[in-house]
Amino acid sequence: MFFANTPEPPYYACIFTSQRSDKDAASYNSTAEFMDELAAQQDGYLGVESVRDQNGLGITVSYWKSLDAIKLWKENAAHKKAQEKGMKDWYSSYTTRICKVERDYTSK
């Protein structure tokens, strides 16, 4: 696993917790890769960390410079299309949380 290289706080985290359905795995995987690439091109993007277990429970944390950057990502047309597909086919449930990172530390 690779850790996102984030700046000194404050910055923001968008935490997406999801339970995958059994539908359309090939389309999901290719879209997820594309969303990672597209997000990395967005102004204010700082990085991402993502895991999924064998039962389909996943947690993705994307890091952003500001709430405005998160809002622009949420409103991105390709991202909106992926969100709609996710609600319809890929996830049986999900939760998104937005938080401000005020402090971080590492074992480096």
Tab-separated table of C-alpha atoms in Angstrom:
chain	number	residue	atom	x	y	z
A	1	MET	CA	0.000	0.000	0.000
A	2	PHE	CA	1.153	3.496	-0.769
A	3	PHE	CA	0.371	6.455	1.438
A	4	ALA	CA	-0.701	9.768	-0.037
A	5	ASN	CA	1.957	12.446	0.228
A	6	THR	CA	-0.058	15.208	1.874
A	7	PRO	CA	1.150	18.700	2.843
A	8	GLU	CA	1.213	20.180	6.325
A	9	PRO	CA	-2.356	20.540	7.644
A	10	PRO	CA	-4.867	21.922	7.322
A	11	TYR	CA	-6.293	20.142	4.297
A	12	TYR	CA	-9.431	18.091	3.684
A	13	ALA	CA	-10.271	14.410	3.397
A	14	CYS	CA	-13.185	12.902	1.516
A	15	ILE	CA	-13.872	9.448	2.975
A	16	PHE	CA	-15.943	7.126	0.782
A	17	THR	CA	-16.983	3.859	2.450
A	18	SER	CA	-18.818	1.422	0.211
A	19	GLN	CA	-20.146	-2.089	-0.101
A	20	ARG	CA	-19.742	-3.429	-3.634
A	21	SER	CA	-22.522	-5.370	-5.284
A	22	ASP	CA	-21.814	-8.324	-7.565
A	23	LYS	CA	-22.803	-6.388	-10.700
A	24	ASP	CA	-20.530	-5.404	-13.562
A	25	ALA	CA	-17.061	-5.878	-12.035
A	26	ALA	CA	-15.177	-5.242	-15.306
A	27	SER	CA	-16.871	-1.889	-15.865
A	28	TYR	CA	-16.380	-0.953	-12.214
A	29	ASN	CA	-12.631	-1.636	-12.272
A	30	SER	CA	-11.973	0.313	-15.464
A	31	THR	CA	-14.088	3.242	-14.276
A	32	ALA	CA	-12.370	3.282	-10.875
A	33	GLU	CA	-8.972	3.487	-12.575
A	34	PHE	CA	-10.204	6.306	-14.810
A	35	MET	CA	-11.656	8.205	-11.826
A	36	ASP	CA	-8.290	7.960	-10.031
A	37	GLU	CA	-6.522	9.379	-13.089
A	38	LEU	CA	-9.126	12.117	-13.579
A	39	ALA	CA	-9.147	13.162	-9.916
A	40	ALA	CA	-5.353	13.504	-10.001
A	41	GLN	CA	-5.768	16.138	-12.740
A	42	GLN	CA	-8.189	18.253	-10.690
A	43	ASP	CA	-7.048	21.489	-9.110
A	44	GLY	CA	-6.634	21.004	-5.371
A	45	TYR	CA	-6.140	17.219	-5.483
A	46	LEU	CA	-3.494	15.985	-3.025
A	47	GLY	CA	-3.694	12.181	-3.194
A	48	VAL	CA	-5.707	9.058	-2.481
A	49	GLU	CA	-5.562	5.892	-0.387
A	50	SER	CA	-7.932	3.006	-1.077
A	51	VAL	CA	-8.563	-0.545	0.154
A	52	ARG	CA	-11.252	-3.182	-0.408
A	53	ASP	CA	-11.621	-6.486	1.432
A	54	GLN	CA	-12.623	-9.891	0.070
A	55	ASN	CA	-16.268	-9.263	1.034
A	56	GLY	CA	-16.478	-6.063	-1.029
A	57	LEU	CA	-16.233	-3.513	1.807
A	58	GLY	CA	-14.071	-0.622	0.614
A	59	ILE	CA	-12.723	2.624	2.021
A	60	THR	CA	-11.250	5.306	-0.218
A	61	VAL	CA	-9.863	8.507	1.246
A	62	SER	CA	-9.048	11.302	-1.164
A	63	TYR	CA	-7.210	14.392	0.055
A	64	TRP	CA	-7.893	17.944	-1.123
A	65	LYS	CA	-6.598	21.465	-0.529
A	66	SER	CA	-10.050	22.948	0.084
A	67	LEU	CA	-13.777	22.328	0.320
A	68	ASP	CA	-14.128	24.143	-3.010
A	69	ALA	CA	-11.798	21.601	-4.650
A	70	ILE	CA	-13.952	18.753	-3.291
A	71	LYS	CA	-17.098	20.455	-4.572
A	72	LEU	CA	-15.605	20.884	-8.052
A	73	TRP	CA	-14.632	17.202	-8.104
A	74	LYS	CA	-18.145	16.174	-7.041
A	75	GLU	CA	-19.564	18.285	-9.888
A	76	ASN	CA	-17.155	16.945	-12.557
A	77	ALA	CA	-19.305	15.568	-15.412
A	78	ALA	CA	-17.455	12.245	-15.775
A	79	HIS	CA	-17.427	11.794	-12.005
A	80	LYS	CA	-21.179	12.489	-11.846
A	81	LYS	CA	-21.768	9.802	-14.484
A	82	ALA	CA	-19.696	7.325	-12.455
A	83	GLN	CA	-21.622	8.274	-9.295
A	84	GLU	CA	-24.925	7.530	-11.030
A	85	LYS	CA	-23.641	4.142	-12.234
A	86	GLY	CA	-22.378	3.425	-8.719
A	87	MET	CA	-25.753	4.152	-7.135
A	88	LYS	CA	-27.522	2.046	-9.754
A	89	ASP	CA	-25.204	-0.960	-10.142
A	90	TRP	CA	-21.915	-1.047	-8.253
A	91	TYR	CA	-22.773	-0.380	-4.613
A	92	SER	CA	-25.377	-1.920	-2.345
A	93	SER	CA	-24.641	0.897	0.122
A	94	TYR	CA	-22.193	3.735	0.655
A	95	THR	CA	-21.419	6.716	2.856
A	96	THR	CA	-19.368	9.810	2.101
A	97	ARG	CA	-17.802	11.880	4.847
A	98	ILE	CA	-15.925	15.165	4.449
A	99	CYS	CA	-13.569	16.306	7.176
A	100	LYS	CA	-10.852	18.834	7.837
A	101	VAL	CA	-7.461	17.386	8.729
A	102	GLU	CA	-6.030	19.619	11.421
A	103	ARG	CA	-3.148	17.421	12.491
A	104	ASP	CA	-1.278	14.437	11.132
A	105	TYR	CA	1.809	12.504	12.061
A	106	THR	CA	3.652	9.519	10.672
A	107	SER	CA	6.130	6.833	11.632
A	108	LYS	CA	8.746	8.033	9.097
